[in-house]
mmCIF file of C-alpha atoms and ligand atoms in Angstrom:
data_model
loop_
_atom_site.group_PDB
_atom_site.id
_atom_site.type_symbol
_atom_site.label_atom_id
_atom_site.label_comp_id
_atom_site.label_asym_id
_atom_site.label_seq_id
_atom_site.Cartn_x
_atom_site.Cartn_y
_atom_site.Cartn_z
ATOM 1 C CA UNK A 1 -17.751 25.193 1.635
ATOM 2 C CA UNK A 2 -16.005 24.687 4.952
ATOM 3 C CA UNK A 3 -17.239 23.076 8.125
ATOM 4 C CA UNK A 4 -17.300 25.778 10.732
ATOM 5 C CA UNK A 5 -19.565 24.374 13.420
ATOM 6 C CA UNK A 6 -21.930 27.241 12.552
ATOM 7 C CA UNK A 7 -25.037 25.142 12.557
ATOM 8 C CA UNK A 8 -24.910 25.129 16.306
ATOM 9 C CA UNK A 9 -24.629 28.904 16.623
ATOM 10 C CA UNK A 10 -27.520 30.723 18.226
ATOM 11 C CA UNK A 11 -28.917 27.853 20.263
ATOM 12 C CA UNK A 12 -31.131 29.378 22.895
ATOM 13 C CA UNK A 13 -31.151 29.177 26.666
ATOM 14 C CA UNK A 14 -32.829 26.591 28.782
ATOM 15 C CA UNK A 15 -36.447 27.728 28.280
ATOM 16 C CA UNK A 16 -38.906 26.462 30.879
ATOM 17 C CA UNK A 17 -36.472 24.905 33.321
ATOM 18 C CA UNK A 18 -38.970 23.617 35.973
ATOM 19 C CA UNK A 19 -41.082 21.915 33.291
ATOM 20 C CA UNK A 20 -38.029 20.345 31.707
ATOM 21 C CA UNK A 21 -36.736 19.075 35.029
ATOM 22 C CA UNK A 22 -40.143 17.634 35.973
ATOM 23 C CA UNK A 23 -40.313 15.838 32.638
ATOM 24 C CA UNK A 24 -36.833 14.426 33.074
ATOM 25 C CA UNK A 25 -37.382 13.311 36.641
ATOM 26 C CA UNK A 26 -40.783 11.884 35.811
ATOM 27 C CA UNK A 27 -39.192 9.524 33.336
ATOM 28 C CA UNK A 28 -36.194 8.542 35.397
ATOM 29 C CA UNK A 29 -36.819 5.590 37.677
ATOM 30 C CA UNK A 30 -35.251 4.858 41.048
ATOM 31 C CA UNK A 31 -32.444 2.791 39.542
ATOM 32 C CA UNK A 32 -31.660 5.576 37.165
ATOM 33 C CA UNK A 33 -31.703 8.165 39.909
ATOM 34 C CA UNK A 34 -29.187 6.053 41.814
ATOM 35 C CA UNK A 35 -26.997 5.651 38.767
ATOM 36 C CA UNK A 36 -26.971 9.367 38.061
ATOM 37 C CA UNK A 37 -26.924 10.811 41.579
ATOM 38 C CA UNK A 38 -24.822 13.908 42.057
ATOM 39 C CA UNK A 39 -21.434 12.576 43.050
ATOM 40 C CA UNK A 40 -18.357 14.654 43.702
ATOM 41 C CA UNK A 41 -16.447 15.180 40.449
ATOM 42 C CA UNK A 42 -13.511 13.062 41.500
ATOM 43 C CA UNK A 43 -12.580 9.422 41.070
ATOM 44 C CA UNK A 44 -15.276 7.085 42.346
ATOM 45 C CA UNK A 45 -13.257 3.986 43.119
ATOM 46 C CA UNK A 46 -16.246 1.617 43.210
ATOM 47 C CA UNK A 47 -17.171 2.815 39.735
ATOM 48 C CA UNK A 48 -13.652 2.240 38.456
ATOM 49 C CA UNK A 49 -13.854 -1.425 39.500
ATOM 50 C CA UNK A 50 -16.940 -2.230 37.424
ATOM 51 C CA UNK A 51 -16.526 -4.257 34.203
ATOM 52 C CA UNK A 52 -15.770 -2.184 31.098
ATOM 53 C CA UNK A 53 -18.381 -1.091 28.567
ATOM 54 C CA UNK A 54 -16.781 -3.338 25.959
ATOM 55 C CA UNK A 55 -17.215 -6.399 28.156
ATOM 56 C CA UNK A 56 -20.990 -5.841 28.244
ATOM 57 C CA UNK A 57 -21.458 -6.324 24.488
ATOM 58 C CA UNK A 58 -21.372 -10.069 24.779
ATOM 59 C CA UNK A 59 -24.432 -10.157 27.003
ATOM 60 C CA UNK A 60 -26.337 -7.202 25.566
ATOM 61 C CA UNK A 61 -25.504 -7.649 21.888
ATOM 62 C CA UNK A 62 -24.826 -3.908 21.698
ATOM 63 C CA UNK A 63 -21.248 -2.928 20.969
ATOM 64 C CA UNK A 64 -19.775 0.223 22.482
ATOM 65 C CA UNK A 65 -17.698 2.494 20.286
ATOM 66 C CA UNK A 66 -15.978 5.813 20.618
ATOM 67 C CA UNK A 67 -14.430 8.321 18.264
ATOM 68 C CA UNK A 68 -10.929 9.626 18.565
ATOM 69 C CA UNK A 69 -7.963 10.887 16.629
ATOM 70 C CA UNK A 70 -5.682 8.429 14.882
ATOM 71 C CA UNK A 71 -2.915 7.228 17.242
ATOM 72 C CA UNK A 72 -0.253 8.651 14.930
ATOM 73 C CA UNK A 73 -1.902 12.057 15.183
ATOM 74 C CA UNK A 74 -2.876 12.385 18.806
ATOM 75 C CA UNK A 75 -0.080 10.848 20.774
ATOM 76 C CA UNK A 76 -1.877 10.290 24.053
ATOM 77 C CA UNK A 77 -1.036 6.682 24.965
ATOM 78 C CA UNK A 78 -2.979 6.781 28.222
ATOM 79 C CA UNK A 79 -6.157 7.864 26.443
ATOM 80 C CA UNK A 80 -5.549 5.191 23.784
ATOM 81 C CA UNK A 81 -5.198 2.583 26.544
ATOM 82 C CA UNK A 82 -8.523 3.660 28.020
ATOM 83 C CA UNK A 83 -10.191 3.495 24.622
ATOM 84 C CA UNK A 84 -8.867 -0.030 24.147
ATOM 85 C CA UNK A 85 -10.080 -0.977 27.625
ATOM 86 C CA UNK A 86 -13.623 0.366 27.172
ATOM 87 C CA UNK A 87 -14.564 0.120 23.492
ATOM 88 C CA UNK A 88 -15.279 -2.550 20.872
ATOM 89 C CA UNK A 89 -15.372 0.006 18.055
ATOM 90 C CA UNK A 90 -13.063 2.928 17.220
ATOM 91 C CA UNK A 91 -14.262 5.745 14.945
ATOM 92 C CA UNK A 92 -11.707 8.005 13.295
ATOM 93 C CA UNK A 93 -12.940 11.486 14.199
ATOM 94 C CA UNK A 94 -11.296 13.010 11.147
ATOM 95 C CA UNK A 95 -8.848 10.864 9.254
ATOM 96 C CA UNK A 96 -11.227 8.950 6.990
ATOM 97 C CA UNK A 97 -12.692 12.214 5.721
ATOM 98 C CA UNK A 98 -12.009 13.141 2.117
ATOM 99 C CA UNK A 99 -9.706 16.085 2.917
ATOM 100 C CA UNK A 100 -7.268 13.596 4.468
ATOM 101 C CA UNK A 101 -7.780 10.459 2.351
ATOM 102 C CA UNK A 102 -7.670 12.101 -1.106
ATOM 103 C CA UNK A 103 -6.232 15.583 -0.640
ATOM 104 C CA UNK A 104 -5.341 15.813 -4.355
ATOM 105 C CA UNK A 105 -7.141 14.059 -7.227
ATOM 106 C CA UNK A 106 -6.234 10.382 -7.215
ATOM 107 C CA UNK A 107 -3.514 10.883 -4.555
ATOM 108 C CA UNK A 108 -4.587 8.906 -1.550
ATOM 109 C CA UNK A 109 -3.164 9.055 1.969
ATOM 110 C CA UNK A 110 -4.193 6.287 4.345
ATOM 111 C CA UNK A 111 -1.631 6.789 7.101
ATOM 112 C CA UNK A 112 -4.219 7.944 9.672
ATOM 113 C CA UNK A 113 -6.905 5.281 9.109
ATOM 114 C CA UNK A 114 -4.265 2.561 8.668
ATOM 115 C CA UNK A 115 -2.909 3.409 12.119
ATOM 116 C CA UNK A 116 -6.432 3.017 13.477
ATOM 117 C CA UNK A 117 -6.909 -0.342 11.781
ATOM 118 C CA UNK A 118 -3.579 -1.504 13.324
ATOM 119 C CA UNK A 119 -4.528 -0.155 16.723
ATOM 120 C CA UNK A 120 -7.946 -1.789 16.486
ATOM 121 C CA UNK A 121 -6.508 -5.154 15.436
ATOM 122 C CA UNK A 122 -4.024 -5.119 18.334
ATOM 123 C CA UNK A 123 -6.845 -4.568 20.807
ATOM 124 C CA UNK A 124 -9.555 -6.776 19.319
ATOM 125 C CA UNK A 125 -11.545 -3.760 18.193
ATOM 126 C CA UNK A 126 -12.990 -2.812 14.820
ATOM 127 C CA UNK A 127 -13.036 0.516 12.987
ATOM 128 C CA UNK A 128 -16.280 2.292 12.118
ATOM 129 C CA UNK A 129 -15.910 3.979 8.720
ATOM 130 C CA UNK A 130 -16.641 7.701 8.993
ATOM 131 C CA UNK A 131 -17.324 9.096 6.389
ATOM 132 C CA UNK A 132 -17.392 8.945 2.574
ATOM 133 C CA UNK A 133 -19.768 11.637 1.299
ATOM 134 C CA UNK A 134 -20.135 14.823 3.340
ATOM 135 C CA UNK A 135 -20.560 18.504 2.568
ATOM 136 C CA UNK A 136 -17.615 19.338 4.825
ATOM 137 C CA UNK A 137 -14.001 18.243 5.293
ATOM 138 C CA UNK A 138 -13.533 18.116 1.526
ATOM 139 C CA UNK A 139 -10.366 19.345 -0.184
ATOM 140 C CA UNK A 140 -10.480 22.464 -2.343
ATOM 141 C CA UNK A 141 -10.375 20.479 -5.588
ATOM 142 C CA UNK A 142 -13.616 18.711 -4.643
ATOM 143 C CA UNK A 143 -15.251 21.982 -3.612
ATOM 144 C CA UNK A 144 -14.373 23.339 -7.070
ATOM 145 C CA UNK A 145 -15.829 20.447 -9.126
ATOM 146 C CA UNK A 146 -17.905 21.952 -11.925
ATOM 147 C CA UNK A 147 -19.955 19.287 -13.696
ATOM 148 C CA UNK A 148 -22.144 16.316 -12.866
ATOM 149 C CA UNK A 149 -19.797 14.038 -14.804
ATOM 150 C CA UNK A 150 -16.784 15.228 -12.766
ATOM 151 C CA UNK A 151 -18.659 14.754 -9.502
ATOM 152 C CA UNK A 152 -19.746 11.254 -10.513
ATOM 153 C CA UNK A 153 -16.190 10.294 -11.525
ATOM 154 C CA UNK A 154 -14.819 11.654 -8.257
ATOM 155 C CA UNK A 155 -17.354 9.654 -6.223
ATOM 156 C CA UNK A 156 -16.680 6.477 -8.203
ATOM 157 C CA UNK A 157 -12.927 6.643 -7.683
ATOM 158 C CA UNK A 158 -13.048 7.802 -4.063
ATOM 159 C CA UNK A 159 -15.668 5.395 -2.760
ATOM 160 C CA UNK A 160 -14.301 2.477 -4.789
ATOM 161 C CA UNK A 161 -10.747 3.023 -3.536
ATOM 162 C CA UNK A 162 -11.464 3.729 0.127
ATOM 163 C CA UNK A 163 -14.137 1.068 0.646
ATOM 164 C CA UNK A 164 -12.141 -1.639 -1.161
ATOM 165 C CA UNK A 165 -9.054 -0.894 0.915
ATOM 166 C CA UNK A 166 -10.855 -1.489 4.201
ATOM 167 C CA UNK A 167 -13.118 -4.342 3.115
ATOM 168 C CA UNK A 168 -13.503 -6.765 6.015
ATOM 169 C CA UNK A 169 -11.949 -4.318 8.501
ATOM 170 C CA UNK A 170 -14.880 -1.999 9.087
ATOM 171 C CA UNK A 171 -17.829 -2.401 11.438
ATOM 172 C CA UNK A 172 -20.107 -0.200 9.312
ATOM 173 C CA UNK A 173 -19.693 2.646 6.839
ATOM 174 C CA UNK A 174 -21.258 6.071 7.245
ATOM 175 C CA UNK A 175 -21.589 6.287 3.487
ATOM 176 C CA UNK A 176 -23.510 9.556 3.397
ATOM 177 C CA UNK A 177 -23.279 12.006 6.264
ATOM 178 C CA UNK A 178 -25.776 14.793 6.951
ATOM 179 C CA UNK A 179 -27.668 15.142 3.627
ATOM 180 C CA UNK A 180 -30.436 17.207 5.293
ATOM 181 C CA UNK A 181 -30.312 20.882 6.248
ATOM 182 C CA UNK A 182 -33.732 22.564 6.210
ATOM 183 C CA UNK A 183 -32.059 25.918 6.887
ATOM 184 C CA UNK A 184 -30.482 25.750 3.403
ATOM 185 C CA UNK A 185 -34.018 26.288 2.024
ATOM 186 C CA UNK A 186 -33.746 23.745 -0.798
ATOM 187 C CA UNK A 187 -36.787 21.640 -1.683
ATOM 188 C CA UNK A 188 -37.367 18.690 0.648
ATOM 189 C CA UNK A 189 -34.868 20.044 3.193
ATOM 190 C CA UNK A 190 -31.892 18.762 1.209
ATOM 191 C CA UNK A 191 -28.520 20.193 2.162
ATOM 192 C CA UNK A 192 -26.924 22.576 -0.299
ATOM 193 C CA UNK A 193 -23.726 20.518 -0.662
ATOM 194 C CA UNK A 194 -21.409 20.265 -3.646
ATOM 195 C CA UNK A 195 -22.923 16.821 -4.290
ATOM 196 C CA UNK A 196 -26.484 18.107 -4.201
ATOM 197 C CA UNK A 197 -25.647 21.019 -6.496
ATOM 198 C CA UNK A 198 -23.980 18.848 -9.146
ATOM 199 C CA UNK A 199 -25.933 15.580 -8.949
ATOM 200 C CA UNK A 200 -29.140 16.345 -7.086
ATOM 201 C CA UNK A 201 -30.432 13.916 -4.491
ATOM 202 C CA UNK A 202 -29.414 11.018 -6.785
ATOM 203 C CA UNK A 203 -25.943 11.399 -5.295
ATOM 204 C CA UNK A 204 -27.147 9.554 -2.179
ATOM 205 C CA UNK A 205 -28.342 6.528 -4.144
ATOM 206 C CA UNK A 206 -25.172 6.570 -6.261
ATOM 207 C CA UNK A 207 -22.897 6.669 -3.202
ATOM 208 C CA UNK A 208 -24.583 3.654 -1.613
ATOM 209 C CA UNK A 209 -24.486 1.642 -4.838
ATOM 210 C CA UNK A 210 -20.769 2.361 -5.229
ATOM 211 C CA UNK A 211 -20.084 1.385 -1.629
ATOM 212 C CA UNK A 212 -22.096 -1.819 -1.971
ATOM 213 C CA UNK A 213 -20.229 -2.746 -5.155
ATOM 214 C CA UNK A 214 -16.895 -2.271 -3.365
ATOM 215 C CA UNK A 215 -17.946 -4.162 -0.228
ATOM 216 C CA UNK A 216 -20.977 -6.438 -0.422
ATOM 217 C CA UNK A 217 -20.916 -7.444 3.249
ATOM 218 C CA UNK A 218 -20.336 -4.438 5.514
ATOM 219 C CA UNK A 219 -23.432 -2.582 6.788
ATOM 220 C CA UNK A 220 -23.921 0.745 5.002
ATOM 221 C CA UNK A 221 -25.441 3.643 6.927
ATOM 222 C CA UNK A 222 -26.884 7.047 6.361
ATOM 223 C CA UNK A 223 -25.825 9.229 9.291
ATOM 224 C CA UNK A 224 -27.767 12.306 10.476
ATOM 225 C CA UNK A 225 -28.342 14.529 13.493
ATOM 226 C CA UNK A 226 -31.001 16.697 15.055
ATOM 227 C CA UNK A 227 -34.300 14.817 15.599
ATOM 228 C CA UNK A 228 -34.715 14.728 19.326
ATOM 229 C CA UNK A 229 -36.454 17.784 20.647
ATOM 230 C CA UNK A 230 -39.694 19.744 20.762
ATOM 231 C CA UNK A 231 -38.156 22.473 18.584
ATOM 232 C CA UNK A 232 -39.373 23.410 15.086
ATOM 233 C CA UNK A 233 -35.910 22.469 13.782
ATOM 234 C CA UNK A 234 -36.130 18.928 15.119
ATOM 235 C CA UNK A 235 -39.646 18.661 13.731
ATOM 236 C CA UNK A 236 -38.651 19.580 10.177
ATOM 237 C CA UNK A 237 -35.511 17.442 10.324
ATOM 238 C CA UNK A 238 -37.585 14.388 11.327
ATOM 239 C CA UNK A 239 -40.014 14.952 8.443
ATOM 240 C CA UNK A 240 -37.295 15.631 5.863
ATOM 241 C CA UNK A 241 -35.058 12.682 6.689
ATOM 242 C CA UNK A 242 -38.023 10.322 6.876
ATOM 243 C CA UNK A 243 -39.172 11.378 3.405
ATOM 244 C CA UNK A 244 -35.634 10.784 2.098
ATOM 245 C CA UNK A 245 -35.406 7.369 3.774
ATOM 246 C CA UNK A 246 -38.751 6.429 2.227
ATOM 247 C CA UNK A 247 -37.603 7.599 -1.203
ATOM 248 C CA UNK A 248 -34.390 5.559 -0.923
ATOM 249 C CA UNK A 249 -36.368 2.464 0.068
ATOM 250 C CA UNK A 250 -38.642 2.961 -2.945
ATOM 251 C CA UNK A 251 -35.527 2.947 -5.146
ATOM 252 C CA UNK A 252 -34.068 -0.135 -3.452
ATOM 253 C CA UNK A 253 -30.970 1.817 -2.524
ATOM 254 C CA UNK A 254 -28.682 -0.586 -0.631
ATOM 255 C CA UNK A 255 -28.784 1.009 2.830
ATOM 256 C CA UNK A 256 -28.745 -1.172 5.922
ATOM 257 C CA UNK A 257 -28.892 1.262 8.767
ATOM 258 C CA UNK A 258 -29.650 4.703 9.971
ATOM 259 C CA UNK A 259 -27.052 6.378 12.185
ATOM 260 C CA UNK A 260 -28.516 8.569 14.882
ATOM 261 C CA UNK A 261 -25.644 10.894 15.622
ATOM 262 C CA UNK A 262 -27.171 11.949 18.961
ATOM 263 C CA UNK A 263 -25.339 15.176 19.732
ATOM 264 C CA UNK A 264 -27.664 16.020 22.598
ATOM 265 C CA UNK A 265 -28.388 19.393 24.201
ATOM 266 C CA UNK A 266 -28.845 18.937 27.917
ATOM 267 C CA UNK A 267 -31.062 22.024 28.318
ATOM 268 C CA UNK A 268 -33.652 20.966 25.743
ATOM 269 C CA UNK A 269 -36.820 18.883 26.131
ATOM 270 C CA UNK A 270 -37.166 15.582 24.296
ATOM 271 C CA UNK A 271 -40.278 15.146 22.195
ATOM 272 C CA UNK A 272 -40.821 11.624 23.426
ATOM 273 C CA UNK A 273 -43.975 11.025 21.437
ATOM 274 C CA UNK A 274 -42.718 12.372 18.106
ATOM 275 C CA UNK A 275 -39.236 10.905 18.503
ATOM 276 C CA UNK A 276 -40.716 7.494 19.261
ATOM 277 C CA UNK A 277 -43.035 7.707 16.231
ATOM 278 C CA UNK A 278 -40.119 8.807 14.061
ATOM 279 C CA UNK A 279 -37.892 5.932 15.186
ATOM 280 C CA UNK A 280 -40.720 3.447 14.666
ATOM 281 C CA UNK A 281 -41.143 4.704 11.112
ATOM 282 C CA UNK A 282 -37.406 4.374 10.423
ATOM 283 C CA UNK A 283 -37.374 0.825 11.766
ATOM 284 C CA UNK A 284 -40.608 0.078 9.907
ATOM 285 C CA UNK A 285 -38.855 0.965 6.652
ATOM 286 C CA UNK A 286 -36.358 -1.772 7.428
ATOM 287 C CA UNK A 287 -33.405 0.287 8.623
ATOM 288 C CA UNK A 288 -31.304 -0.931 11.529
ATOM 289 C CA UNK A 289 -30.415 1.701 14.115
ATOM 290 C CA UNK A 290 -27.006 2.731 15.375
ATOM 291 C CA UNK A 291 -26.216 5.505 17.826
ATOM 292 C CA UNK A 292 -23.084 6.898 16.234
ATOM 293 C CA UNK A 293 -21.907 10.126 17.892
ATOM 294 C CA UNK A 294 -23.494 10.482 21.316
ATOM 295 C CA UNK A 295 -22.375 13.350 23.529
ATOM 296 C CA UNK A 296 -24.261 15.786 25.758
ATOM 297 C CA UNK A 297 -23.720 19.526 25.532
ATOM 298 C CA UNK A 298 -23.839 21.056 29.029
ATOM 299 C CA UNK A 299 -22.984 24.619 27.959
ATOM 300 C CA UNK A 300 -26.313 25.933 29.298
ATOM 301 C CA UNK A 301 -26.485 23.894 32.508
ATOM 302 C CA UNK A 302 -25.768 25.947 35.624
ATOM 303 C CA UNK A 303 -24.057 24.598 38.712
ATOM 304 C CA UNK A 304 -20.936 22.797 39.809
ATOM 305 C CA UNK A 305 -19.379 19.835 38.060
ATOM 306 C CA UNK A 306 -21.304 17.234 40.044
ATOM 307 C CA UNK A 307 -24.627 18.906 39.271
ATOM 308 C CA UNK A 308 -23.775 19.185 35.596
ATOM 309 C CA UNK A 309 -22.548 15.589 35.369
ATOM 310 C CA UNK A 310 -25.790 14.371 36.933
ATOM 311 C CA UNK A 311 -27.871 16.438 34.490
ATOM 312 C CA UNK A 312 -25.875 15.108 31.533
ATOM 313 C CA UNK A 313 -26.371 11.545 32.738
ATOM 314 C CA UNK A 314 -30.127 12.014 33.257
ATOM 315 C CA UNK A 315 -30.484 13.507 29.803
ATOM 316 C CA UNK A 316 -28.631 10.634 28.125
ATOM 317 C CA UNK A 317 -30.624 8.093 30.138
ATOM 318 C CA UNK A 318 -33.890 9.607 29.025
ATOM 319 C CA UNK A 319 -32.714 9.483 25.424
ATOM 320 C CA UNK A 320 -31.475 5.894 25.561
ATOM 321 C CA UNK A 321 -34.706 4.893 27.220
ATOM 322 C CA UNK A 322 -36.660 6.335 24.278
ATOM 323 C CA UNK A 323 -34.455 4.760 21.593
ATOM 324 C CA UNK A 324 -34.269 1.341 23.236
ATOM 325 C CA UNK A 325 -38.014 1.316 23.799
ATOM 326 C CA UNK A 326 -38.311 1.231 19.974
ATOM 327 C CA UNK A 327 -35.399 -0.977 18.948
ATOM 328 C CA UNK A 328 -32.004 -2.138 20.151
ATOM 329 C CA UNK A 329 -29.298 -0.279 18.273
ATOM 330 C CA UNK A 330 -26.520 -2.444 16.831
ATOM 331 C CA UNK A 331 -23.973 -0.218 18.535
ATOM 332 C CA UNK A 332 -23.830 2.818 20.771
ATOM 333 C CA UNK A 333 -20.883 5.095 20.133
ATOM 334 C CA UNK A 334 -19.868 8.315 21.832
ATOM 335 C CA UNK A 335 -18.050 11.098 19.996
ATOM 336 C CA UNK A 336 -14.913 10.761 22.064
ATOM 337 C CA UNK A 337 -14.344 8.939 25.330
ATOM 338 C CA UNK A 338 -12.945 11.565 27.656
ATOM 339 C CA UNK A 339 -13.725 15.237 28.244
ATOM 340 C CA UNK A 340 -10.025 15.858 27.703
ATOM 341 C CA UNK A 341 -10.582 15.452 23.966
ATOM 342 C CA UNK A 342 -13.927 16.606 22.596
ATOM 343 C CA UNK A 343 -14.866 18.820 19.646
ATOM 344 C CA UNK A 344 -17.427 20.472 21.928
ATOM 345 C CA UNK A 345 -14.809 22.262 23.991
ATOM 346 C CA UNK A 346 -13.653 23.966 20.809
ATOM 347 C CA UNK A 347 -17.090 24.837 19.464
ATOM 348 C CA UNK A 348 -19.139 25.736 22.558
ATOM 349 C CA UNK A 349 -18.300 27.983 25.506
ATOM 350 C CA UNK A 350 -20.041 28.274 28.864
ATOM 351 C CA UNK A 351 -20.860 31.654 30.385
ATOM 352 C CA UNK A 352 -18.733 30.762 33.451
ATOM 353 C CA UNK A 353 -15.752 29.904 31.234
ATOM 354 C CA UNK A 354 -15.549 26.308 32.520
ATOM 355 C CA UNK A 355 -14.877 23.590 29.916
ATOM 356 C CA UNK A 356 -17.730 21.338 28.794
ATOM 357 C CA UNK A 357 -18.142 17.812 30.213
ATOM 358 C CA UNK A 358 -20.046 15.909 27.482
ATOM 359 C CA UNK A 359 -18.429 12.445 27.597
ATOM 360 C CA UNK A 360 -18.354 9.293 29.783
ATOM 361 C CA UNK A 361 -14.898 9.902 31.289
ATOM 362 C CA UNK A 362 -13.667 13.170 32.760
ATOM 363 C CA UNK A 363 -10.445 14.877 31.707
ATOM 364 C CA UNK A 364 -8.514 12.723 34.223
ATOM 365 C CA UNK A 365 -9.992 9.629 32.513
ATOM 366 C CA UNK A 366 -12.165 8.774 35.516
ATOM 367 C CA UNK A 367 -15.657 7.393 34.948
ATOM 368 C CA UNK A 368 -18.552 9.830 35.336
ATOM 369 C CA UNK A 369 -22.317 9.337 35.881
ATOM 370 C CA UNK A 370 -22.720 9.256 32.084
ATOM 371 C CA UNK A 371 -20.509 6.158 32.060
ATOM 372 C CA UNK A 372 -22.916 4.506 34.543
ATOM 373 C CA UNK A 373 -25.852 5.270 32.277
ATOM 374 C CA UNK A 374 -24.084 3.664 29.321
ATOM 375 C CA UNK A 375 -23.262 0.663 31.477
ATOM 376 C CA UNK A 376 -26.936 0.356 32.356
ATOM 377 C CA UNK A 377 -28.184 0.439 28.756
ATOM 378 C CA UNK A 378 -25.420 -1.318 26.852
HETATM 379 O O1 LIG B 1 -6.888 20.486 8.968
HETATM 380 C C1 LIG B 1 -6.348 21.147 10.082
HETATM 381 C C2 LIG B 1 -4.966 20.655 10.320
HETATM 382 O O2 LIG B 1 -4.173 20.954 9.195
HETATM 383 C C3 LIG B 1 -4.413 21.315 11.582
HETATM 384 O O3 LIG B 1 -3.197 20.705 11.921
HETATM 385 C C4 LIG B 1 -5.374 21.115 12.753
HETATM 386 C C5 LIG B 1 -4.921 21.894 13.960
HETATM 387 O O4 LIG B 1 -5.974 21.979 14.894
HETATM 388 O O5 LIG B 1 -6.659 21.572 12.401
HETATM 389 C C6 LIG B 1 -7.143 20.818 11.314
HETATM 390 O O6 LIG B 1 -8.493 20.959 11.042
HETATM 391 C C7 LIG B 1 -9.403 20.541 12.016
HETATM 392 C C8 LIG B 1 -9.999 19.178 11.621
HETATM 393 O O7 LIG B 1 -11.014 18.833 12.528
HETATM 394 C C9 LIG B 1 -8.995 18.043 11.594
HETATM 395 O O8 LIG B 1 -8.491 17.786 12.851
HETATM 396 C C10 LIG B 1 -10.477 21.578 12.073
HETATM 397 O O9 LIG B 1 -9.909 22.768 12.585
HETATM 398 C C11 LIG B 1 -11.605 21.127 12.936
HETATM 399 O O10 LIG B 1 -12.671 22.063 12.793
HETATM 400 C C12 LIG B 1 -12.069 19.752 12.473
HETATM 401 O O11 LIG B 1 -13.155 19.453 13.285
HETATM 402 C C13 LIG B 1 -13.801 18.188 13.154
HETATM 403 C C14 LIG B 1 -15.112 18.358 12.376
HETATM 404 O O12 LIG B 1 -15.884 17.174 12.445
HETATM 405 C C15 LIG B 1 -14.861 18.659 10.926
HETATM 406 O O13 LIG B 1 -14.188 17.593 10.302
HETATM 407 C C16 LIG B 1 -14.071 17.715 14.575
HETATM 408 O O14 LIG B 1 -12.826 17.412 15.187
HETATM 409 C C17 LIG B 1 -14.965 16.490 14.553
HETATM 410 O O15 LIG B 1 -15.317 16.158 15.860
HETATM 411 C C18 LIG B 1 -16.234 16.827 13.769
HETATM 412 O O16 LIG B 1 -17.003 15.651 13.739
HETATM 413 C C19 LIG B 1 -18.341 15.791 13.230
HETATM 414 C C20 LIG B 1 -18.677 14.513 12.480
HETATM 415 O O17 LIG B 1 -17.707 14.254 11.489
HETATM 416 C C21 LIG B 1 -20.071 14.593 11.861
HETATM 417 N N1 LIG B 1 -21.060 14.912 12.878
HETATM 418 C C22 LIG B 1 -20.778 16.079 13.705
HETATM 419 C C23 LIG B 1 -19.401 15.933 14.353
HETATM 420 C C24 LIG B 1 -19.116 17.087 15.296
HETATM 421 O O18 LIG B 1 -19.160 18.307 14.630
#
């Protein structure tokens, strides 16, 4: 099974726009309005002079991270400089995934993640480990595993090898990524992955136990997306992941935190009440929170760049306000730093043909209103 970004296909249009806007504006205070005002989409020199996001971690206790390609893969030294200037945490967007780290059975390739560990060490950053067990980005030999015993052996070797190698060099591990997909129509909303087919839901418990055995100290996370909105999809995802988190607690599975991916859709309406209740339940089960992949999809937002940037910033502010009203996440990470390099531009297209602007810096690496929102909350 191949990742094809298909789960995002068919997302609807903005729905009841006046209601949505009223809800957003009702929640945004004066300070927020100032931080997210519509500014011309060009360098704001006052903004550029403010202290970096990484410098705020000391006071707030919340580290800022961003994803990106390994320096040996994406040779964009200016972007790398900006990442080093802004972030405490660097997340390999692809190169810790199984298809790269173990492309053939027991043949490991760590060139990409090693270059990130070096880069991080040179800049006083730390790598976030993404990800060990996923339905996607697996090599063909994994997709063709046939028996439970083979799947178990593969997990034992892979997790043991990768986690041991980076022991002490990782901020947290996304041990299991995206185990829920209600659209797959399996019981309990479990995703129809190779792991689920061969091992059942026990594969989640197994993966965490293997990771804990290989690294007793690093926080281990389960990472998921899609809980934020008033949609039926968000509603079933909240219920399904909560039931799984409860089940894992009942089994004493060694999980420390829950990663809220936070790929947000700017045109949708947050379900503040249900999202708050959901987050309280997660925290009540003893999971720490991390925001792991924040970005804001503006494919359905009409208007010029300044209008869109302001809408993106307001949307993220409303979200952070909800999450932080429940608990302080250990880290807030965005899935990329600059609009010049974002998966969203590949996977989503606007009707006007303009590229998406989902991240804190624009394609020229200048800070945007979304950066100001992060600076306010981190
Ligand atoms: O493997 C080929 C490589 O051989 C070729 O040189 C290159 C040329 O473009 O393409 C490579 O594959 C790409 C791969 O990333 C590695 O760069 C795929 O086409 C591309 O679809 C793949 O996309 C990544 C995707 O995960 C699948 O791994 C995105 O960049 C990455 O942003 C996305 O990240 C996911 C998180 O892991 C989990 N949460 C959702 C998030 C966004 O979808």
